[in-house]
Short mmCIF file of C-alpha atoms and ligand atoms in Angstrom, two decimals:
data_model
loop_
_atom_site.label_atom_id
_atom_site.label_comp_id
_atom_site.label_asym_id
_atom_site.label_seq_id
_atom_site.Cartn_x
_atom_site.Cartn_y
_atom_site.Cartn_z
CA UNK M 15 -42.33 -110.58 22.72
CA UNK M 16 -40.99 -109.06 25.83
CA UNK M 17 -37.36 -110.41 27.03
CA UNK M 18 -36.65 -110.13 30.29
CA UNK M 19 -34.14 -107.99 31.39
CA UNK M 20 -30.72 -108.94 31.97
CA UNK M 21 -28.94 -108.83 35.18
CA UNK M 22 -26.87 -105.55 35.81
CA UNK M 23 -22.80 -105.63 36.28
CA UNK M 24 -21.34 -102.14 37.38
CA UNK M 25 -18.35 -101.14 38.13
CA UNK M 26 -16.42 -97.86 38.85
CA UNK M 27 -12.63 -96.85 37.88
CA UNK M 28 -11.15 -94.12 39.95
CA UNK M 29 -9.44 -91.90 37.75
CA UNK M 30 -5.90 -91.49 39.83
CA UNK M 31 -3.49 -92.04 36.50
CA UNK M 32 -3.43 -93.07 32.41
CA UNK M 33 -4.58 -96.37 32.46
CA UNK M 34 -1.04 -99.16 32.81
CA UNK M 35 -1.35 -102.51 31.10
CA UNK M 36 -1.81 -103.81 34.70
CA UNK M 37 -5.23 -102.16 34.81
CA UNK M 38 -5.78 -103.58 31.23
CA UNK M 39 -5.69 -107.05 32.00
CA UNK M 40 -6.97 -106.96 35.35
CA UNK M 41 -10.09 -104.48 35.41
CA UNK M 42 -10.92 -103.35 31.63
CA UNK M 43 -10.60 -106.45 29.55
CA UNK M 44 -12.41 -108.73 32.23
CA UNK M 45 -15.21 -105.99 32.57
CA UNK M 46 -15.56 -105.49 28.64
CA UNK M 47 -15.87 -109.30 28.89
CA UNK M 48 -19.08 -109.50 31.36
CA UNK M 49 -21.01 -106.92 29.05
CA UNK M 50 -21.56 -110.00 26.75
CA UNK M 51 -23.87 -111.02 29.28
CA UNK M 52 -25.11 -108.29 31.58
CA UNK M 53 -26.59 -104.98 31.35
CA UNK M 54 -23.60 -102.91 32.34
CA UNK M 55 -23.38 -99.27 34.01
CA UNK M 56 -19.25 -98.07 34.01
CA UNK M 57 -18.04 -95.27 35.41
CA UNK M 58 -15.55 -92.91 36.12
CA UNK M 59 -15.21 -92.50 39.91
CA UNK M 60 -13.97 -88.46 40.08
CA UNK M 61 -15.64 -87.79 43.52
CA UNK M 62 -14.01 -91.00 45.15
CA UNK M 63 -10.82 -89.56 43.22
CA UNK M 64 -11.02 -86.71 45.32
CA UNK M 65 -9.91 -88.38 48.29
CA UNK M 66 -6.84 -88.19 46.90
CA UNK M 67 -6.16 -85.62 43.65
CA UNK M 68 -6.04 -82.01 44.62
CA UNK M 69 -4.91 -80.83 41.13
CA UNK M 70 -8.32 -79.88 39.07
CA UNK M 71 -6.07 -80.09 35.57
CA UNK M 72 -5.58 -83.51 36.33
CA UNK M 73 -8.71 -84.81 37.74
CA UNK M 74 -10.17 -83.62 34.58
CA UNK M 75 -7.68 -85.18 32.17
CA UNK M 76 -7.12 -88.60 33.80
CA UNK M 77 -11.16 -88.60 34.03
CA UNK M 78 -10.87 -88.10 30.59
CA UNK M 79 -7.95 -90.72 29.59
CA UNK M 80 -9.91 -93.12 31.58
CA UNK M 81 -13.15 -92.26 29.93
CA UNK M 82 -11.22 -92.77 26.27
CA UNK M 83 -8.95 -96.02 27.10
CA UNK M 84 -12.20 -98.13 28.04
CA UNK M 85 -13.66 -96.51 24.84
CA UNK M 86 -11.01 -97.63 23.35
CA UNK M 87 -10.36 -100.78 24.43
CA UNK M 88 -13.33 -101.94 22.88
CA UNK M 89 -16.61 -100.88 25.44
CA UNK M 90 -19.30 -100.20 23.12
CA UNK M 91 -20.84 -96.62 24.21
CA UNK M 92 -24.51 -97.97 22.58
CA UNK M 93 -24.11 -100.91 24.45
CA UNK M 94 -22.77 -100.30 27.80
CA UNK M 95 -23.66 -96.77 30.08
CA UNK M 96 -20.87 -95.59 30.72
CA UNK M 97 -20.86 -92.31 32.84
CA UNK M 98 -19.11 -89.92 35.13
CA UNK M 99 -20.12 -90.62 38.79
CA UNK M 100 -20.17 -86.89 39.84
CA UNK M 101 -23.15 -86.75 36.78
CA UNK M 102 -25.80 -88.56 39.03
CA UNK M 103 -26.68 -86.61 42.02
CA UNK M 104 -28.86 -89.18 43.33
CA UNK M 105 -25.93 -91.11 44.39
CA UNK M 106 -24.97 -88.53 46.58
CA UNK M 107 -28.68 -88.04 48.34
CA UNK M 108 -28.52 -91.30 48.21
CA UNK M 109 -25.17 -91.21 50.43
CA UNK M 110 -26.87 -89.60 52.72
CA UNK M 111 -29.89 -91.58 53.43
CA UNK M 112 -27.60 -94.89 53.47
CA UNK M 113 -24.96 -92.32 56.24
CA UNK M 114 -28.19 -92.60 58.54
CA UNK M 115 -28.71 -96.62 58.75
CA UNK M 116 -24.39 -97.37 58.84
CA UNK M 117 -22.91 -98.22 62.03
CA UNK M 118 -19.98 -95.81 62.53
CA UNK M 119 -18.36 -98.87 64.16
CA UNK M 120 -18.93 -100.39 60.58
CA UNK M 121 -16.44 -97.53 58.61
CA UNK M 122 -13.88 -97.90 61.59
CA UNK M 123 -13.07 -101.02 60.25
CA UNK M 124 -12.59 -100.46 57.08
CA UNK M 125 -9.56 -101.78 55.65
CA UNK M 126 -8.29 -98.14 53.89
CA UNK M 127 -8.89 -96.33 57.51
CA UNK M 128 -7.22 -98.85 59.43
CA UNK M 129 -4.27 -98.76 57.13
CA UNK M 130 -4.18 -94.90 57.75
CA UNK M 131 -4.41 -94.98 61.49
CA UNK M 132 -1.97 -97.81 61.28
CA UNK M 133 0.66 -95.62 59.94
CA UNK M 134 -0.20 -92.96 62.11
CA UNK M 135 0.65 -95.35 64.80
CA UNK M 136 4.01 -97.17 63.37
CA UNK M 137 5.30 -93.20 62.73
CA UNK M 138 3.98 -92.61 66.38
CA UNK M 139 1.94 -89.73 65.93
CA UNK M 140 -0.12 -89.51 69.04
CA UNK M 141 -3.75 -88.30 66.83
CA UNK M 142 -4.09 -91.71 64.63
CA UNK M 143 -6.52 -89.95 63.04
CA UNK M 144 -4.08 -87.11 62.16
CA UNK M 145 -4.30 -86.50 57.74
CA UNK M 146 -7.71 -88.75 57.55
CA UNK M 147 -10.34 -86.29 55.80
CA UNK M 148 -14.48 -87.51 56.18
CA UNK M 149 -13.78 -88.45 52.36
CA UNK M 150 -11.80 -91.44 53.27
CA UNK M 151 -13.86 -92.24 56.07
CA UNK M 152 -16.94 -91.79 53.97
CA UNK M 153 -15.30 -93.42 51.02
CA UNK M 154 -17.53 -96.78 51.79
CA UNK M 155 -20.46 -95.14 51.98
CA UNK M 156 -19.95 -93.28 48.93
CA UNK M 157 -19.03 -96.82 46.89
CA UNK M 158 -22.28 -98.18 48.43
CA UNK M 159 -24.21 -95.17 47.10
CA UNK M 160 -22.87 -96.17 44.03
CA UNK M 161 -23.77 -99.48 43.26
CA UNK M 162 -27.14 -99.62 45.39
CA UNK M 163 -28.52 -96.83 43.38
CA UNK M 164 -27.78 -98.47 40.19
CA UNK M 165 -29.57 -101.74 41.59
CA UNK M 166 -26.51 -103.33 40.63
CA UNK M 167 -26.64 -107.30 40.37
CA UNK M 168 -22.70 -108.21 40.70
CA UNK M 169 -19.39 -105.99 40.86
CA UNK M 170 -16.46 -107.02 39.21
CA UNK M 171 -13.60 -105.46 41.37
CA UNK M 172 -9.92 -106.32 42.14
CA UNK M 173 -9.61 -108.26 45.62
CA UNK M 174 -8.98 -104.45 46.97
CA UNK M 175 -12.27 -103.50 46.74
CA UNK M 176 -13.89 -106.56 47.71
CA UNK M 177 -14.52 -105.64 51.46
CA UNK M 178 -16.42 -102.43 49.62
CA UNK M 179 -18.61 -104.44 47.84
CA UNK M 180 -19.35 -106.74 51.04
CA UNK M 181 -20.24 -103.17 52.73
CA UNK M 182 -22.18 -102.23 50.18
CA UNK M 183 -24.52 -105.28 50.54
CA UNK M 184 -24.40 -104.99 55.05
CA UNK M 185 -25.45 -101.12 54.41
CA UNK M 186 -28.60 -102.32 52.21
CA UNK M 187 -29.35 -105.27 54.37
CA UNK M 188 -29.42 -102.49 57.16
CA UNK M 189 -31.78 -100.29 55.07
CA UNK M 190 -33.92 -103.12 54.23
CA UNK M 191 -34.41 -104.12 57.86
CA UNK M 192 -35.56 -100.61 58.49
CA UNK M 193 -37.71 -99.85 55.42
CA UNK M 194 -37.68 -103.25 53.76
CA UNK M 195 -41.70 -103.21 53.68
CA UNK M 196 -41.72 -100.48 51.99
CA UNK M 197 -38.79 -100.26 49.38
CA UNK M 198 -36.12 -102.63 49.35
CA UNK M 199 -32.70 -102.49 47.80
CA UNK M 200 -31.08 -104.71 45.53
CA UNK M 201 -28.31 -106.94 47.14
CA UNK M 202 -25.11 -107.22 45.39
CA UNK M 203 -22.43 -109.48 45.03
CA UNK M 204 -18.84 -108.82 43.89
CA UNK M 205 -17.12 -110.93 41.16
CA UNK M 206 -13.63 -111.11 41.27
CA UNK M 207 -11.02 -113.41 38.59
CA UNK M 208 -10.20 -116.47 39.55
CA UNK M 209 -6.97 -116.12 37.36
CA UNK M 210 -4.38 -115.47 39.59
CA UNK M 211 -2.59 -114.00 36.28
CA UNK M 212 -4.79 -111.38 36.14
CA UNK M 213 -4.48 -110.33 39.77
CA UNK M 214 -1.30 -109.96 39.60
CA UNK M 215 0.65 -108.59 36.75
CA UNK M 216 4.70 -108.06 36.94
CA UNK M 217 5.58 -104.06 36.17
CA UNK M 218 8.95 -102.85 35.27
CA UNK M 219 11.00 -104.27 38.45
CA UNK M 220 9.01 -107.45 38.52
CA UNK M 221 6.97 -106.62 41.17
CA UNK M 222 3.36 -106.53 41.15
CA UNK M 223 2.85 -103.28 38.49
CA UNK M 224 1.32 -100.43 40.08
CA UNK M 225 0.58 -97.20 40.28
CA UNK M 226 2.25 -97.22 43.75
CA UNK M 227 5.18 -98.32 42.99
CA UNK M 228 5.95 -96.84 39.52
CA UNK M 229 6.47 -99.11 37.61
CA UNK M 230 3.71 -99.59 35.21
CA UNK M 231 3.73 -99.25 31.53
CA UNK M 232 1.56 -97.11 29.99
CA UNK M 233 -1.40 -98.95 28.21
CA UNK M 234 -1.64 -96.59 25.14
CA UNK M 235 1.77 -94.23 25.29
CA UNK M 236 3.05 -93.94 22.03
CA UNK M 237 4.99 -96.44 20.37
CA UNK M 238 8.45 -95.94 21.46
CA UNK M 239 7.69 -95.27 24.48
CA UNK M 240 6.40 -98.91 24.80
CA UNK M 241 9.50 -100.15 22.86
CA UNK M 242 11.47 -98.05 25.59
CA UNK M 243 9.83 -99.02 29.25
CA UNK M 244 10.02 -103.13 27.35
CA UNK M 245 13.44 -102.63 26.82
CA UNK M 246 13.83 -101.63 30.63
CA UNK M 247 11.93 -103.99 32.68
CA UNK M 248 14.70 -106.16 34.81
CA UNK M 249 15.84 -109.27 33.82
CA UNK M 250 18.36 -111.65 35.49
CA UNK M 251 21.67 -112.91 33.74
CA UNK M 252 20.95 -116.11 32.27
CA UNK M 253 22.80 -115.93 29.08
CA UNK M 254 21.29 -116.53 25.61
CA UNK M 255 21.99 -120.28 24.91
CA UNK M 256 20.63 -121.44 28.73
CA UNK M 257 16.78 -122.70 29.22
CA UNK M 258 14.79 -120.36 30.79
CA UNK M 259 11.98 -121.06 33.10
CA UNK M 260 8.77 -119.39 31.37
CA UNK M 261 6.88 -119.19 34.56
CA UNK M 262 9.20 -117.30 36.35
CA UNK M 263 10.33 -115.05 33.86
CA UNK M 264 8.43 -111.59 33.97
CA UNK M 265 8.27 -110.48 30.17
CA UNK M 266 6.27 -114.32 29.75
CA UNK M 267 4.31 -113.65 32.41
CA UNK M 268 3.03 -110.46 30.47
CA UNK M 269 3.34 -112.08 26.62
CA UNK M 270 0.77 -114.59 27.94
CA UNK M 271 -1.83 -112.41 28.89
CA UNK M 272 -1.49 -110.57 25.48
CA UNK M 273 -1.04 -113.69 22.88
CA UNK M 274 -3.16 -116.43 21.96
CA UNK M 275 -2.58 -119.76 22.89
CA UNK M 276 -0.71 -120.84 20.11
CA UNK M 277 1.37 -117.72 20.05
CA UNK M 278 1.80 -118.45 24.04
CA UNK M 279 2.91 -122.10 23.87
CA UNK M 280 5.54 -121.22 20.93
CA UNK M 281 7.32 -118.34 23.02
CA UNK M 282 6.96 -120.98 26.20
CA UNK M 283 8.74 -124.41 24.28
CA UNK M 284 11.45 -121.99 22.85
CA UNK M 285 12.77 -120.43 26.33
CA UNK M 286 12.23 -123.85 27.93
CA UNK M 287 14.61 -125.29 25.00
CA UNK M 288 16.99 -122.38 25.10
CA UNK M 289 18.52 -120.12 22.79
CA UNK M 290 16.19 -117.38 23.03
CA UNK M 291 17.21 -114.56 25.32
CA UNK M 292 16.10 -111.70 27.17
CA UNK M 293 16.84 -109.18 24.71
CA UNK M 294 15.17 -110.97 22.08
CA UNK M 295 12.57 -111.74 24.20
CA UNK M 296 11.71 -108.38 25.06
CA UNK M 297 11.80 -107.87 21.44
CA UNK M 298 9.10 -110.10 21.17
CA UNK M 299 6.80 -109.08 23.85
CA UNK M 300 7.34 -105.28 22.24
CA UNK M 301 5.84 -106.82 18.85
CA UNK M 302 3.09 -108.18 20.62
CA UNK M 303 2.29 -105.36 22.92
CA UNK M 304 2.11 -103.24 19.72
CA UNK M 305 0.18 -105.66 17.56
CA UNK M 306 -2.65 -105.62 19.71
CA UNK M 307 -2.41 -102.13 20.94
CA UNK M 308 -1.83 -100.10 17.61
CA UNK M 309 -5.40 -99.80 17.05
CA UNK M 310 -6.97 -99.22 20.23
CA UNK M 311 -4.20 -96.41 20.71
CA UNK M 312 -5.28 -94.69 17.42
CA UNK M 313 -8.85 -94.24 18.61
CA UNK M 314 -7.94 -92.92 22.13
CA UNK M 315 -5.85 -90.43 20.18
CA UNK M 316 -8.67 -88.99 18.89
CA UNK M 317 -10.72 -89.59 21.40
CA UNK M 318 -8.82 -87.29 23.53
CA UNK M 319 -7.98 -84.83 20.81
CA UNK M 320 -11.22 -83.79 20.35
CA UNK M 321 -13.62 -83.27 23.54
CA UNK M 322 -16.73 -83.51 21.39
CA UNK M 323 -16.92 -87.72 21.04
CA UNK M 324 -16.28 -88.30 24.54
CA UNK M 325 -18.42 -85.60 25.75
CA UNK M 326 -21.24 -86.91 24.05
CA UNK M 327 -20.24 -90.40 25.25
CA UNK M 328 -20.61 -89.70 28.61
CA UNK M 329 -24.21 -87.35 28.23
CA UNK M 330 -25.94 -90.51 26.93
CA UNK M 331 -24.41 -92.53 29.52
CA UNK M 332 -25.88 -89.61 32.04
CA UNK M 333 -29.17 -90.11 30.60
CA UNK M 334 -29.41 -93.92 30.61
CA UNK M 335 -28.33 -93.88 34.30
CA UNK M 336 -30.38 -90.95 36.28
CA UNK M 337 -33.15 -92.67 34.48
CA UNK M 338 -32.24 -96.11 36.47
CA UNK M 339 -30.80 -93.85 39.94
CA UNK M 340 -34.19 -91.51 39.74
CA UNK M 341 -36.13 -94.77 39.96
CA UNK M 342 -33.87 -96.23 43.16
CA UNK M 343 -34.28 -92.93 44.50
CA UNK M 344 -37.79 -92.24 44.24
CA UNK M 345 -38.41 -95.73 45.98
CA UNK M 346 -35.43 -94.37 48.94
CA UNK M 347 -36.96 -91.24 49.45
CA UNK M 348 -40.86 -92.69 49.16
CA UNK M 349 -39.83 -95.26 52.19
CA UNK M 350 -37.79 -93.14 54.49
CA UNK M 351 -41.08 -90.47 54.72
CA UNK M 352 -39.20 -87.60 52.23
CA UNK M 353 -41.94 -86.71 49.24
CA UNK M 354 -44.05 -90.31 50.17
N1 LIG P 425 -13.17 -97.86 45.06
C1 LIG P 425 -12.98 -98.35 43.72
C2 LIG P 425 -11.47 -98.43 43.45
O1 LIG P 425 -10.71 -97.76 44.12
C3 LIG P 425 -13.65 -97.48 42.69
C4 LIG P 425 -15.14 -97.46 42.86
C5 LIG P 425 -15.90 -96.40 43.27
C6 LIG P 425 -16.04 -98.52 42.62
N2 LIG P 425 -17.21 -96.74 43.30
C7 LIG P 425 -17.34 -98.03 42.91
C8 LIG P 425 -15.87 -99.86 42.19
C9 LIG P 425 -18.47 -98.86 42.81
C10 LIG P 425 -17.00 -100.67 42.08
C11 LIG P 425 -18.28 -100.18 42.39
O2 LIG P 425 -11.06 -99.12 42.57
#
């Protein structure tokens, strides 16, 4: 009996930090989700990184931690490719055959290089394009090279990366119509939540938490540390004994996303009815936090204590993929007139 082949999700993580509980609920769990029903190819984006780290130590050991948290969080390594994106040097030959069908005019509007010339401009520095490096111009390009050579199907990303994704697909459309006869590539479309929850996650000062504005939580610190950053995320006055508005209330908003519904409704009806207060509350959302967290942060303990695991993680993730990009490739370089 042959099946046919299921349709292929991919998505890469940029390793810029430890992985916060904001990047839990809005990038790993919903990704681990999808690989119920698609073929998926995960990685760890350490060239795109590049853009922006300039300490080697680090690149290596938040490639690493990011590697071991989706591990960890419950990706299945025989299941799902996961890889490191600087392991597949077709994507960057590829980069280079996609550089020759972009528009330049196409990268100058890119949302990440207007923001750059945009604060050249409100600091009035006369070169806008003073501190942009070809990496963050190129950075499209790059993300393209990425998913086209994977012949990915859909691309679950954050509404950040969404104008990425919609590049991606111009930049094979624009191969296509040159070479289309001859190889075409796959189209992609990006997938995004539609649970506005999940988009937006309250960190420590209620804002939305983020890397940029320090004030995530750690997804698998140690314990206390957990019971610590709970215990300082801002809370207003109300006293014990007053209701309390669930939906606007910050330590709720992240409870939900962690309990089940019954567990969720119970915590909701008791601040609505008063009596339960913030201190308790945070209690609460500590328990939770832990419950669900004690064992994935056991196995990224060990997964980072001990090179070995991961290592071999990621070399049959290598494999899987350069098998797929080789492929891509060989159909690229066949229709642009390199090795036809
Ligand atoms: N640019 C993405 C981010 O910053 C990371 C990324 C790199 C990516 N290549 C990709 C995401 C390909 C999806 C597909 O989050």
């Amino acid at each position: 009996m042959t099946t046919s082949p299921r349709p292929v999700s991919l998505t890469g993580i940029k390793p810029t930090g430890v992985p916060h509980l904001g990047n839990y609920i809005g990038a790993i769990r919903p990704a681990i989700e999808l690989t119920d029903r698609y073929d998926a190819f995960y990685f760890i984006a350490d060239y795109h990184a590049l853009t922006t780290v300039r300490d080697p130590a680090l690149l290596d050991e938040w490639t690493r931690s990011v590697a071991a948290s989706w591990v960890a969080c419950g990706l299945d390594p025989e299941r799902v490719t996961l890889y490191r994106q600087s392991d597949i040097p077709e994507t960057f030959e590829l980069t280079w055959a996609l550089s020759c069908v972009t528009a330049k005019g196409l990268l100058n509007r890119a949302h990440a290089y207007k923001a750059a010339r945009d604060r050249n401009r409100d600091a009035g520095v006369e070169d806008l394009d003073a501190g942009v490096s070809m990496g963050l111009y190129n950075y499209p390009v790059l993300m393209a090279a990425d998913i086209l050579v994977m012949a990915a199907d859909v691309v679950p990303v954050g509404r950040d990366q969404v104008q990425h994704v919609e590049y991606a697909r111009d930049i094979a459309e624009r191969f296509n119509q040159a070479y289309g006869e001859r190889y075409a590539l796959r189209l992609p479309e990006h997938v995004t939540s539609q649970d506005e929850a999940e988009h937006t996650m309250p960190g420590l000062d209620g804002r939305k938490m983020s890397k940029s504005y320090d004030n995530t939580i750690p997804l698998l610190g140690d314990r206390d540390a957990l019971r610590r950053l709970v215990r300082r995320m801002k809370t207003d006055s109300t006293p014990v004994e007053a209701p309390k508005d669930p939906d606007s209330s910050t330590l709720f908003q992240i409870y939900r996303q962690f309990a089940d519904e019954a567990g969720t409704a119970a915590v909701r009806e008791r601040l609505a009815a008063g009596g339960l207060g913030w201190g308790e509350m945070k209690e609460l959302l500590f328990e939770q936090l832990d419950a669900v967290l004690a064992d994935p942060r056991e196995r990224y303990r060990q997964l980072m204590g001990d090179r070995r695991e991961l290592d071999a993680i990621l070399a049959g993730g290598c494999e899987r993929a350069r098998e797929r990009a080789r492929a891509v490739l060989g159909g690229v370089r066949g229709a642009v007139g390199i090795d036809a």
